[in-house]
Amino acid sequence: MSSIDRSQSVGGTRTYEVRTYGCQMNVHDSERLAGLLEDAGYVRAPEGSDGDADVVVFNTCAVRENADNKLYGNLGHLAPKKAQRPGMQIAVGGCLAQKDRDTIVKRAPWVDVVFGTHNIGKLPVLLERARVQEEAQVEIAESLEAFPSTLPTRRESAYAAWVSISVGCNNTCTFCIVPALRGKEKDRRPGDILAEIEALVAEGVSEITLLGQNVNAYGSDIGDREAFSKLLRACGRIEGLERVRFTSPHPRDFTDDVVAAMAETPNVMPQLHMPLQSGSDTVLKAMRRSYRQERYLGIIEKVRAAIPHAAISTDIIVGFPGETEEDFEQTLHVVREARFAQAFTFQYSKRPGTPAAEMDGQIPKKVVQERYERLVALQEEISWEENKKQVGRTLELMVAEGEGRKDDTTHRLSGRAPDNRLVHFTKPEQEVRPGDVVTVEITYAAPHHLLAEGAVLDVRRTRAGDAWERRSAEKAAQPAGVLLGLPKIGAPAPLPATASACGCD
């Protein structure tokens, strides 16, 4: 079957593919884009179609220096396919589209639609307009047209869901371009957020992740400094909601009422991802981060006192302009003191349009690489030591889908502990579905995962597992060529893969 036949194999219905880059906000936006396209009559192309869909949408990130090269490389790969496929369309959205605008169609004139972060709801209209007028449509809104929650959504998981509580960011970090592309913070009303969560729970979702560029600043737009802690406590009163997470907070806005709400709300998980970026007060000031080392470590101490088993992860940038060896040693000091369960480390990447890109003291690549390797080695050692403390503990895991790459060969399943650690466990004789909960004893620790090699102690079938089973049955009933299963980006439960990739925290 040719690529044309494959892409139009269901009664002439047009197929789509969404390729997502960057942070959780982009992943969630892609759920909206998929919902919009399916609402307009498109169906998802089979996994692995590699550009054989009738519409290919790139949801881009603008944070890393090579973001442009990656996009234009992928667009170039599709150019010959499009030349052979009359009617195929390519759309580019997200942060890079918001930034580059007309540049995209100049560099890649075969692109049909360019849309920004503020008007993702226009995608189906712009695709149709490009088709009718036979010319590229570039439409970039300067401010949010409608909060994304009002748009149709194709959730990527039956048992776990993102819930956006705000968009935009009021910070001015010198390394980050995201506020310029996402705009100032806009908060949703608490009632709207809780109504969405309750609707998701009614559908079978048992875990939600509250999402924002600066999630714990929630309330600044509606005039309530304690709005975020109140929202956490309100989530605790939703029957059937078993797990609540959030990402990513900013140390500046991490107040005592939030710590108390985390500790006192049973379904708020004992897990915190809080970006550090640097342990040096000098570098933090140059980054325009509104906290210092002492403040950051003080928050860690308060969280650990209130939630002793909390797993804390972070983001760190190595090689920021002007960073000295002494500055870097301060970062290593914080890593040793904080004892992060995991750290997502990035070599500083110059981003045109940010103040940091024009700063003096850009660090040579060789120096940055050497510091990066030292930091990774230290954190690897700490992660392993912290994971070894889990051996012998009995934990409840929410069974996950697609998280254990070797599960088939090892005859194991995988799940997430309350603190979000990844655990591979022996497959029980009883049927276990993603979304169900199992109780296991941890027998072995590696730096990035845990093992429960003994028999599963208990299996609890859940409404979330029922929801996964229903979705699987619906997928199996679809005509051949239309796959509505879970794509590789996965369920929102595992934060690490994209945690704070925007660098906006």
Short mmCIF file of C-alpha atoms in Angstrom, two decimals:
data_model
loop_
_atom_site.label_atom_id
_atom_site.label_comp_id
_atom_site.label_asym_id
_atom_site.label_seq_id
_atom_site.Cartn_x
_atom_site.Cartn_y
_atom_site.Cartn_z
CA MET A 1 0.00 0.00 0.00
CA SER A 2 1.46 3.38 -0.95
CA SER A 3 1.79 6.30 1.48
CA ILE A 4 -1.20 7.94 -0.20
CA ASP A 5 -3.29 4.80 0.24
CA ARG A 6 -2.25 4.42 3.87
CA SER A 7 -3.06 8.00 4.77
CA GLN A 8 -6.54 7.91 3.24
CA SER A 9 -7.52 4.32 3.99
CA VAL A 10 -10.72 5.05 5.91
CA GLY A 11 -13.45 6.09 3.52
CA GLY A 12 -11.48 9.11 2.31
CA THR A 13 -11.33 10.62 5.81
CA ARG A 14 -8.33 12.89 6.20
CA THR A 15 -5.70 11.80 8.72
CA TYR A 16 -3.49 13.89 10.98
CA GLU A 17 -0.26 13.60 12.95
CA VAL A 18 0.90 15.97 15.71
CA ARG A 19 4.59 16.12 16.56
CA THR A 20 5.31 17.70 19.93
CA TYR A 21 8.50 19.29 21.23
CA GLY A 22 9.26 20.92 24.57
CA CYS A 23 7.50 21.18 27.90
CA GLN A 24 4.32 19.81 29.45
CA MET A 25 2.42 22.89 28.31
CA ASN A 26 3.19 21.93 24.71
CA VAL A 27 2.17 18.33 25.36
CA HIS A 28 -1.15 19.55 26.75
CA ASP A 29 -1.58 21.99 23.83
CA SER A 30 -1.10 19.04 21.49
CA GLU A 31 -4.00 17.30 23.20
CA ARG A 32 -6.07 20.37 22.31
CA LEU A 33 -4.81 20.36 18.72
CA ALA A 34 -5.73 16.68 18.36
CA GLY A 35 -9.17 17.38 19.84
CA LEU A 36 -9.73 20.27 17.44
CA LEU A 37 -8.76 18.19 14.41
CA GLU A 38 -10.92 15.23 15.44
CA ASP A 39 -13.79 17.62 16.12
CA ALA A 40 -13.32 18.83 12.54
CA GLY A 41 -13.55 15.27 11.18
CA TYR A 42 -9.91 14.20 10.96
CA VAL A 43 -8.69 10.88 12.36
CA ARG A 44 -5.30 10.13 13.86
CA ALA A 45 -2.81 8.52 11.50
CA PRO A 46 -1.33 5.14 12.47
CA GLU A 47 1.65 5.31 14.81
CA GLY A 48 4.90 5.33 12.92
CA SER A 49 3.33 6.84 9.80
CA ASP A 50 6.33 9.21 9.62
CA GLY A 51 4.74 12.00 7.64
CA ASP A 52 2.27 9.88 5.70
CA ALA A 53 -0.70 11.73 7.24
CA ASP A 54 -2.75 14.21 5.24
CA VAL A 55 -2.01 16.90 7.84
CA VAL A 56 1.22 17.02 9.84
CA VAL A 57 1.31 19.54 12.69
CA PHE A 58 4.52 20.60 14.43
CA ASN A 59 3.97 21.97 17.93
CA THR A 60 7.31 23.63 18.51
CA CYS A 61 9.54 24.75 21.37
CA ALA A 62 11.80 27.80 21.20
CA VAL A 63 13.92 27.24 24.31
CA ARG A 64 16.98 25.43 23.03
CA GLU A 65 19.44 26.91 20.56
CA ASN A 66 19.00 24.03 18.10
CA ALA A 67 15.19 24.26 18.08
CA ASP A 68 15.27 26.06 14.72
CA ASN A 69 17.60 23.52 13.14
CA LYS A 70 15.47 20.63 14.36
CA LEU A 71 12.29 22.16 12.96
CA TYR A 72 13.69 23.06 9.55
CA GLY A 73 15.41 19.69 9.30
CA ASN A 74 12.10 17.93 9.88
CA LEU A 75 10.30 20.24 7.48
CA GLY A 76 12.95 19.51 4.85
CA HIS A 77 12.38 15.78 5.36
CA LEU A 78 8.68 16.26 4.56
CA ALA A 79 9.18 18.48 1.48
CA PRO A 80 9.64 15.62 -1.04
CA LYS A 81 6.74 13.70 0.50
CA LYS A 82 4.48 16.68 0.09
CA ALA A 83 5.63 17.18 -3.50
CA GLN A 84 4.44 13.65 -4.25
CA ARG A 85 1.19 14.03 -2.30
CA PRO A 86 -1.24 16.61 -3.69
CA GLY A 87 -3.47 17.83 -0.88
CA MET A 88 -1.07 17.11 1.96
CA GLN A 89 -0.75 20.00 4.42
CA ILE A 90 1.90 21.00 6.96
CA ALA A 91 1.20 23.31 9.90
CA VAL A 92 3.65 24.82 12.38
CA GLY A 93 2.53 26.13 15.77
CA GLY A 94 3.88 26.65 19.27
CA CYS A 95 6.56 28.91 20.68
CA LEU A 96 8.92 28.87 17.69
CA ALA A 97 6.04 29.78 15.40
CA GLN A 98 5.08 32.64 17.73
CA LYS A 99 8.67 33.88 17.57
CA ASP A 100 9.58 33.36 13.90
CA ARG A 101 6.21 34.06 12.22
CA ASP A 102 6.75 34.89 8.52
CA THR A 103 10.30 33.51 8.62
CA ILE A 104 8.97 29.96 8.59
CA VAL A 105 7.22 30.19 5.23
CA LYS A 106 10.21 32.06 3.78
CA ARG A 107 12.60 29.28 4.79
CA ALA A 108 10.09 26.48 4.13
CA PRO A 109 7.60 27.74 1.50
CA TRP A 110 5.88 24.34 1.40
CA VAL A 111 4.39 25.00 4.87
CA ASP A 112 0.65 25.71 4.65
CA VAL A 113 -0.20 27.15 8.07
CA VAL A 114 1.69 29.00 10.80
CA PHE A 115 -0.16 29.72 14.06
CA GLY A 116 0.95 30.88 17.48
CA THR A 117 0.57 30.00 21.13
CA HIS A 118 -2.44 32.27 21.61
CA ASN A 119 -4.68 31.04 18.79
CA ILE A 120 -4.36 27.26 18.60
CA GLY A 121 -8.14 27.10 18.25
CA LYS A 122 -7.83 28.52 14.72
CA LEU A 123 -5.94 25.53 13.29
CA PRO A 124 -8.86 23.81 11.47
CA VAL A 125 -10.04 27.12 9.97
CA LEU A 126 -6.54 28.03 8.81
CA LEU A 127 -6.04 24.61 7.22
CA GLU A 128 -9.31 24.97 5.29
CA ARG A 129 -8.48 28.52 4.26
CA ALA A 130 -5.04 27.44 3.00
CA ARG A 131 -6.66 24.63 1.03
CA VAL A 132 -9.25 26.89 -0.59
CA GLN A 133 -6.97 29.85 -1.28
CA GLU A 134 -4.00 27.64 -2.20
CA GLU A 135 -1.55 29.83 -0.28
CA ALA A 136 0.08 29.77 3.13
CA GLN A 137 -1.85 31.18 6.06
CA VAL A 138 0.17 32.90 8.79
CA GLU A 139 -1.88 34.06 11.76
CA ILE A 140 -0.22 34.98 15.05
CA ALA A 141 -2.33 36.49 17.84
CA GLU A 142 -0.59 38.86 20.26
CA SER A 143 -2.73 37.87 23.24
CA LEU A 144 -4.77 34.89 24.35
CA GLU A 145 -8.00 34.60 22.35
CA ALA A 146 -9.61 31.89 24.52
CA PHE A 147 -8.35 29.88 27.46
CA PRO A 148 -7.25 26.50 26.04
CA SER A 149 -9.59 24.62 28.40
CA THR A 150 -12.55 25.80 26.30
CA LEU A 151 -11.25 23.85 23.27
CA PRO A 152 -12.00 20.21 22.38
CA THR A 153 -9.39 17.85 23.83
CA ARG A 154 -8.18 14.39 22.90
CA ARG A 155 -6.68 13.18 26.18
CA GLU A 156 -3.64 10.97 25.75
CA SER A 157 -4.37 8.86 28.82
CA ALA A 158 -7.53 7.27 30.15
CA TYR A 159 -6.34 7.34 33.76
CA ALA A 160 -4.17 10.47 34.17
CA ALA A 161 -4.68 13.99 32.84
CA TRP A 162 -3.12 17.44 32.64
CA VAL A 163 -5.28 20.28 33.93
CA SER A 164 -4.06 23.75 33.00
CA ILE A 165 -4.70 26.32 35.73
CA SER A 166 -2.89 29.26 34.14
CA VAL A 167 -1.04 30.28 31.01
CA GLY A 168 1.79 32.74 30.60
CA CYS A 169 4.40 33.95 33.06
CA ASN A 170 5.17 37.25 34.82
CA ASN A 171 8.84 36.47 35.44
CA THR A 172 11.69 37.99 33.43
CA CYS A 173 14.43 35.38 33.71
CA THR A 174 17.29 36.47 31.44
CA PHE A 175 17.75 33.02 29.88
CA CYS A 176 14.08 32.42 29.03
CA ILE A 177 12.14 33.51 25.98
CA VAL A 178 8.88 31.84 26.98
CA PRO A 179 7.16 34.84 28.69
CA ALA A 180 7.63 36.82 25.49
CA LEU A 181 5.92 34.04 23.53
CA ARG A 182 3.27 32.89 26.02
CA GLY A 183 2.46 36.34 27.40
CA LYS A 184 1.63 37.54 30.91
CA GLU A 185 0.06 35.13 33.37
CA LYS A 186 -3.66 34.54 32.99
CA ASP A 187 -5.40 32.47 35.65
CA ARG A 188 -8.50 30.35 35.27
CA ARG A 189 -11.23 30.76 37.82
CA PRO A 190 -11.07 28.06 40.55
CA GLY A 191 -14.62 26.91 39.83
CA ASP A 192 -13.76 26.24 36.18
CA ILE A 193 -10.67 24.23 37.16
CA LEU A 194 -12.53 22.13 39.71
CA ALA A 195 -15.40 21.54 37.28
CA GLU A 196 -12.93 20.20 34.70
CA ILE A 197 -11.30 17.93 37.29
CA GLU A 198 -14.67 16.60 38.45
CA ALA A 199 -15.65 15.88 34.84
CA LEU A 200 -12.38 14.01 34.29
CA VAL A 201 -12.88 11.95 37.44
CA ALA A 202 -16.40 11.10 36.27
CA GLU A 203 -14.81 9.72 33.07
CA GLY A 204 -12.46 7.50 35.11
CA VAL A 205 -9.36 9.66 35.53
CA SER A 206 -7.79 9.11 38.96
CA GLU A 207 -4.64 11.26 38.70
CA ILE A 208 -4.37 14.88 37.62
CA THR A 209 -1.38 17.17 37.23
CA LEU A 210 -2.05 20.88 37.71
CA LEU A 211 -0.13 22.70 35.02
CA GLY A 212 1.20 26.23 34.66
CA GLN A 213 4.32 28.02 33.41
CA ASN A 214 4.71 29.15 37.04
CA VAL A 215 2.06 27.02 38.68
CA ASN A 216 2.28 28.24 42.27
CA ALA A 217 1.99 31.88 41.23
CA TYR A 218 -1.63 30.98 40.56
CA GLY A 219 -3.84 33.64 42.10
CA SER A 220 -1.76 36.68 41.15
CA ASP A 221 -4.09 37.39 38.26
CA ILE A 222 -7.24 36.99 40.36
CA GLY A 223 -5.96 38.80 43.43
CA ASP A 224 -5.63 35.93 45.93
CA ARG A 225 -2.12 35.09 47.16
CA GLU A 226 -3.32 31.85 48.77
CA ALA A 227 -5.32 30.68 45.76
CA PHE A 228 -2.92 27.83 44.92
CA SER A 229 -2.97 26.27 48.40
CA LYS A 230 -6.77 26.63 48.43
CA LEU A 231 -6.93 24.86 45.07
CA LEU A 232 -4.82 21.96 46.38
CA ARG A 233 -7.11 21.58 49.39
CA ALA A 234 -10.20 21.73 47.14
CA CYS A 235 -8.74 18.91 45.04
CA GLY A 236 -8.56 16.88 48.23
CA ARG A 237 -12.34 17.06 48.54
CA ILE A 238 -13.06 15.56 45.11
CA GLU A 239 -14.27 12.00 45.60
CA GLY A 240 -12.52 9.49 43.37
CA LEU A 241 -9.47 11.68 42.73
CA GLU A 242 -6.60 9.59 44.08
CA ARG A 243 -3.49 11.52 43.06
CA VAL A 244 -2.75 15.21 42.58
CA ARG A 245 0.55 16.56 41.28
CA PHE A 246 1.65 19.96 39.97
CA THR A 247 4.41 21.42 37.84
CA SER A 248 6.36 23.58 37.85
CA PRO A 249 6.55 25.89 40.87
CA HIS A 250 8.89 28.84 41.35
CA PRO A 251 10.81 29.17 44.65
CA ARG A 252 9.78 32.83 44.85
CA ASP A 253 6.12 31.86 45.21
CA PHE A 254 6.58 28.78 47.38
CA THR A 255 4.88 29.90 50.57
CA ASP A 256 4.23 28.16 53.88
CA ASP A 257 0.53 27.75 53.12
CA VAL A 258 1.46 25.65 50.05
CA VAL A 259 3.72 23.41 52.14
CA ALA A 260 0.90 22.96 54.67
CA ALA A 261 -1.64 22.17 51.95
CA MET A 262 0.67 19.55 50.44
CA ALA A 263 1.24 17.91 53.83
CA GLU A 264 -2.40 18.01 54.96
CA THR A 265 -4.17 16.99 51.73
CA PRO A 266 -4.00 13.18 51.44
CA ASN A 267 -4.28 12.95 47.67
CA VAL A 268 -1.54 15.54 47.00
CA MET A 269 1.46 13.35 46.30
CA PRO A 270 4.73 13.53 48.29
CA GLN A 271 6.63 14.83 45.31
CA LEU A 272 7.99 18.24 44.35
CA HIS A 273 9.73 19.41 41.21
CA MET A 274 11.26 22.81 42.00
CA PRO A 275 13.79 24.34 39.58
CA LEU A 276 17.05 25.55 41.12
CA GLN A 277 18.84 26.63 37.92
CA SER A 278 21.98 27.63 39.88
CA GLY A 279 23.26 27.43 43.44
CA SER A 280 25.27 30.62 43.12
CA ASP A 281 23.70 33.84 44.39
CA THR A 282 25.75 35.78 41.83
CA VAL A 283 24.47 33.68 38.94
CA LEU A 284 20.90 33.69 40.27
CA LYS A 285 21.02 37.49 40.30
CA ALA A 286 22.32 37.53 36.71
CA MET A 287 19.55 35.11 35.75
CA ARG A 288 17.08 37.51 37.40
CA ARG A 289 15.85 34.75 39.68
CA SER A 290 14.18 36.32 42.71
CA TYR A 291 15.59 33.96 45.38
CA ARG A 292 19.00 33.01 46.68
CA GLN A 293 20.63 29.79 47.86
CA GLU A 294 19.57 30.20 51.49
CA ARG A 295 15.93 30.75 50.52
CA TYR A 296 15.92 27.71 48.23
CA LEU A 297 17.44 25.36 50.80
CA GLY A 298 15.04 26.75 53.41
CA ILE A 299 12.07 25.65 51.28
CA ILE A 300 13.58 22.18 50.89
CA GLU A 301 14.01 21.95 54.67
CA LYS A 302 10.37 22.97 55.29
CA VAL A 303 9.04 20.47 52.76
CA ARG A 304 11.13 17.64 54.20
CA ALA A 305 10.02 18.51 57.75
CA ALA A 306 6.36 18.44 56.74
CA ILE A 307 6.60 15.52 54.27
CA PRO A 308 9.53 13.29 55.31
CA HIS A 309 9.25 10.88 52.35
CA ALA A 310 8.91 13.58 49.69
CA ALA A 311 10.96 13.06 46.54
CA ILE A 312 12.32 16.38 45.30
CA SER A 313 13.60 16.94 41.78
CA THR A 314 14.97 20.02 40.07
CA ASP A 315 16.35 21.71 36.95
CA ILE A 316 19.90 23.06 36.76
CA ILE A 317 21.60 25.11 34.04
CA VAL A 318 25.38 24.70 33.74
CA GLY A 319 27.60 27.32 32.12
CA PHE A 320 25.41 30.42 32.37
CA PRO A 321 27.35 33.49 31.14
CA GLY A 322 29.81 34.67 33.77
CA GLU A 323 29.63 31.45 35.82
CA THR A 324 32.99 30.95 37.57
CA GLU A 325 34.37 27.75 39.04
CA GLU A 326 33.42 29.10 42.47
CA ASP A 327 29.85 29.71 41.25
CA PHE A 328 29.67 26.17 39.95
CA GLU A 329 30.96 24.79 43.25
CA GLN A 330 28.02 26.56 44.93
CA THR A 331 25.66 24.62 42.66
CA LEU A 332 27.37 21.37 43.66
CA HIS A 333 26.99 22.41 47.30
CA VAL A 334 23.22 22.85 46.92
CA VAL A 335 22.94 19.49 45.16
CA ARG A 336 24.75 17.80 48.06
CA GLU A 337 22.58 19.58 50.64
CA ALA A 338 19.24 19.13 48.88
CA ARG A 339 19.84 15.49 47.91
CA PHE A 340 17.51 15.58 44.94
CA ALA A 341 15.89 12.35 43.86
CA GLN A 342 16.53 13.50 40.32
CA ALA A 343 17.94 16.54 38.55
CA PHE A 344 17.38 17.55 34.95
CA THR A 345 20.59 19.21 33.91
CA PHE A 346 21.06 21.44 30.89
CA GLN A 347 24.10 23.03 29.34
CA TYR A 348 23.36 26.72 28.86
CA SER A 349 22.04 27.32 25.37
CA LYS A 350 22.22 30.82 23.93
CA ARG A 351 18.74 31.90 22.84
CA PRO A 352 18.41 34.89 20.50
CA GLY A 353 15.99 37.43 21.91
CA THR A 354 16.97 36.83 25.55
CA PRO A 355 19.18 39.19 27.61
CA ALA A 356 21.54 36.34 28.51
CA ALA A 357 22.43 35.82 24.86
CA GLU A 358 24.05 39.26 24.78
CA MET A 359 25.86 39.00 28.14
CA ASP A 360 29.62 39.10 28.45
CA GLY A 361 31.41 36.07 29.80
CA GLN A 362 29.98 33.36 27.56
CA ILE A 363 31.58 30.13 28.79
CA PRO A 364 33.63 27.99 26.36
CA LYS A 365 31.92 24.76 25.37
CA LYS A 366 34.79 22.65 26.73
CA VAL A 367 34.43 24.20 30.20
CA VAL A 368 30.65 23.82 30.19
CA GLN A 369 30.93 20.17 29.17
CA GLU A 370 33.43 19.39 31.93
CA ARG A 371 31.25 21.02 34.60
CA TYR A 372 28.16 19.30 33.24
CA GLU A 373 29.79 15.89 33.50
CA ARG A 374 30.85 16.54 37.11
CA LEU A 375 27.33 17.61 38.03
CA VAL A 376 25.75 14.59 36.35
CA ALA A 377 28.17 12.23 38.11
CA LEU A 378 27.39 13.76 41.52
CA GLN A 379 23.64 13.67 40.99
CA GLU A 380 23.80 10.09 39.70
CA GLU A 381 25.53 9.07 42.93
CA ILE A 382 22.94 10.89 45.07
CA SER A 383 19.98 9.52 43.08
CA TRP A 384 21.24 5.98 43.60
CA GLU A 385 21.82 6.52 47.32
CA GLU A 386 18.33 8.01 47.74
CA ASN A 387 16.75 5.16 45.78
CA LYS A 388 18.54 2.58 47.95
CA LYS A 389 16.64 4.01 50.93
CA GLN A 390 13.46 2.75 49.27
CA VAL A 391 14.52 -0.90 49.46
CA GLY A 392 12.30 -2.78 51.90
CA ARG A 393 9.47 -0.25 51.72
CA THR A 394 5.95 -1.34 50.78
CA LEU A 395 4.50 1.01 48.17
CA GLU A 396 1.26 1.46 46.26
CA LEU A 397 1.89 1.86 42.55
CA MET A 398 -0.43 3.17 39.90
CA VAL A 399 0.13 0.85 36.96
CA ALA A 400 1.39 2.76 33.93
CA GLU A 401 1.33 2.12 30.21
CA GLY A 402 4.43 2.29 28.05
CA GLU A 403 6.89 3.21 30.81
CA GLY A 404 8.84 -0.03 31.04
CA ARG A 405 10.73 -0.38 27.78
CA LYS A 406 11.90 -3.90 28.69
CA ASP A 407 8.68 -5.09 30.34
CA ASP A 408 7.87 -7.56 27.57
CA THR A 409 11.23 -9.32 27.78
CA THR A 410 11.46 -9.23 31.59
CA HIS A 411 7.81 -10.26 32.11
CA ARG A 412 7.31 -7.26 34.35
CA LEU A 413 4.92 -4.35 34.51
CA SER A 414 5.71 -0.78 35.53
CA GLY A 415 4.07 1.80 37.72
CA ARG A 416 4.59 5.05 39.56
CA ALA A 417 4.95 5.29 43.33
CA PRO A 418 3.23 8.16 45.13
CA ASP A 419 6.51 10.12 45.02
CA ASN A 420 6.63 9.52 41.23
CA ARG A 421 9.54 7.08 41.32
CA LEU A 422 9.36 4.54 38.51
CA VAL A 423 9.00 0.94 39.75
CA HIS A 424 9.17 -2.24 37.65
CA PHE A 425 7.35 -5.14 39.32
CA THR A 426 6.73 -8.84 38.71
CA LYS A 427 3.64 -9.42 36.61
CA PRO A 428 0.98 -11.07 38.81
CA GLU A 429 -1.27 -13.91 37.71
CA GLN A 430 -4.30 -11.66 38.20
CA GLU A 431 -5.05 -9.30 35.34
CA VAL A 432 -3.68 -5.81 35.96
CA ARG A 433 -4.60 -2.84 33.80
CA PRO A 434 -3.03 0.63 33.47
CA GLY A 435 -4.76 2.79 36.07
CA ASP A 436 -5.15 -0.07 38.55
CA VAL A 437 -3.21 0.04 41.83
CA VAL A 438 -0.86 -2.66 43.09
CA THR A 439 0.98 -3.01 46.40
CA VAL A 440 4.59 -4.22 46.22
CA GLU A 441 7.75 -4.44 48.30
CA ILE A 442 10.86 -2.78 46.86
CA THR A 443 13.79 -5.22 46.57
CA TYR A 444 16.38 -3.41 44.43
CA ALA A 445 17.37 0.14 43.55
CA ALA A 446 19.06 1.61 40.49
CA PRO A 447 19.76 5.33 39.98
CA HIS A 448 16.65 5.90 37.85
CA HIS A 449 14.23 3.12 38.83
CA LEU A 450 13.28 0.61 41.50
CA LEU A 451 12.48 -3.10 41.28
CA ALA A 452 9.89 -5.16 43.16
CA GLU A 453 11.00 -8.68 42.30
CA GLY A 454 8.73 -10.56 44.71
CA ALA A 455 5.08 -11.43 44.30
CA VAL A 456 2.63 -8.55 44.17
CA LEU A 457 1.07 -8.17 47.62
CA ASP A 458 -2.28 -6.76 46.47
CA VAL A 459 -4.13 -5.72 43.32
CA ARG A 460 -6.88 -3.11 43.46
CA ARG A 461 -8.99 -2.76 40.33
CA THR A 462 -10.02 0.85 39.85
CA ARG A 463 -12.39 3.01 37.86
CA ALA A 464 -9.29 4.31 36.08
CA GLY A 465 -8.47 0.77 34.97
CA ASP A 466 -12.07 0.39 33.79
CA ALA A 467 -11.65 3.60 31.76
CA TRP A 468 -8.44 2.28 30.18
CA GLU A 469 -10.23 -0.98 29.32
CA ARG A 470 -13.11 0.91 27.66
CA ARG A 471 -10.69 3.00 25.61
CA SER A 472 -8.80 -0.11 24.54
CA ALA A 473 -12.06 -1.76 23.44
CA GLU A 474 -12.98 1.33 21.43
CA LYS A 475 -9.56 1.32 19.80
CA ALA A 476 -9.90 -2.34 18.86
CA ALA A 477 -13.29 -1.61 17.30
CA GLN A 478 -11.89 1.12 15.03
CA PRO A 479 -11.51 0.28 11.32
CA ALA A 480 -8.07 -0.85 10.24
CA GLY A 481 -5.74 2.05 9.63
CA VAL A 482 -7.12 4.29 12.34
CA LEU A 483 -5.15 3.90 15.55
CA LEU A 484 -6.42 5.81 18.54
CA GLY A 485 -4.02 4.33 21.08
CA LEU A 486 -1.63 6.20 23.32
CA PRO A 487 1.24 7.92 21.49
CA LYS A 488 4.83 7.89 22.67
CA ILE A 489 4.62 11.10 24.64
CA GLY A 490 2.90 9.07 27.35
CA ALA A 491 0.58 9.85 30.23
CA PRO A 492 1.22 12.95 32.28
CA ALA A 493 2.10 11.07 35.45
CA PRO A 494 5.84 10.80 34.72
CA LEU A 495 7.10 14.38 34.91
CA PRO A 496 10.80 13.86 34.29
CA ALA A 497 10.82 13.47 30.52
CA THR A 498 9.79 17.06 29.92
CA ALA A 499 10.00 18.63 33.31
CA SER A 500 10.50 22.36 33.03
CA ALA A 501 11.90 22.06 29.56
CA CYS A 502 10.69 25.56 28.85
CA GLY A 503 13.16 26.92 31.32
CA CYS A 504 10.48 29.29 32.50
CA ASP A 505 10.33 28.20 36.11
#
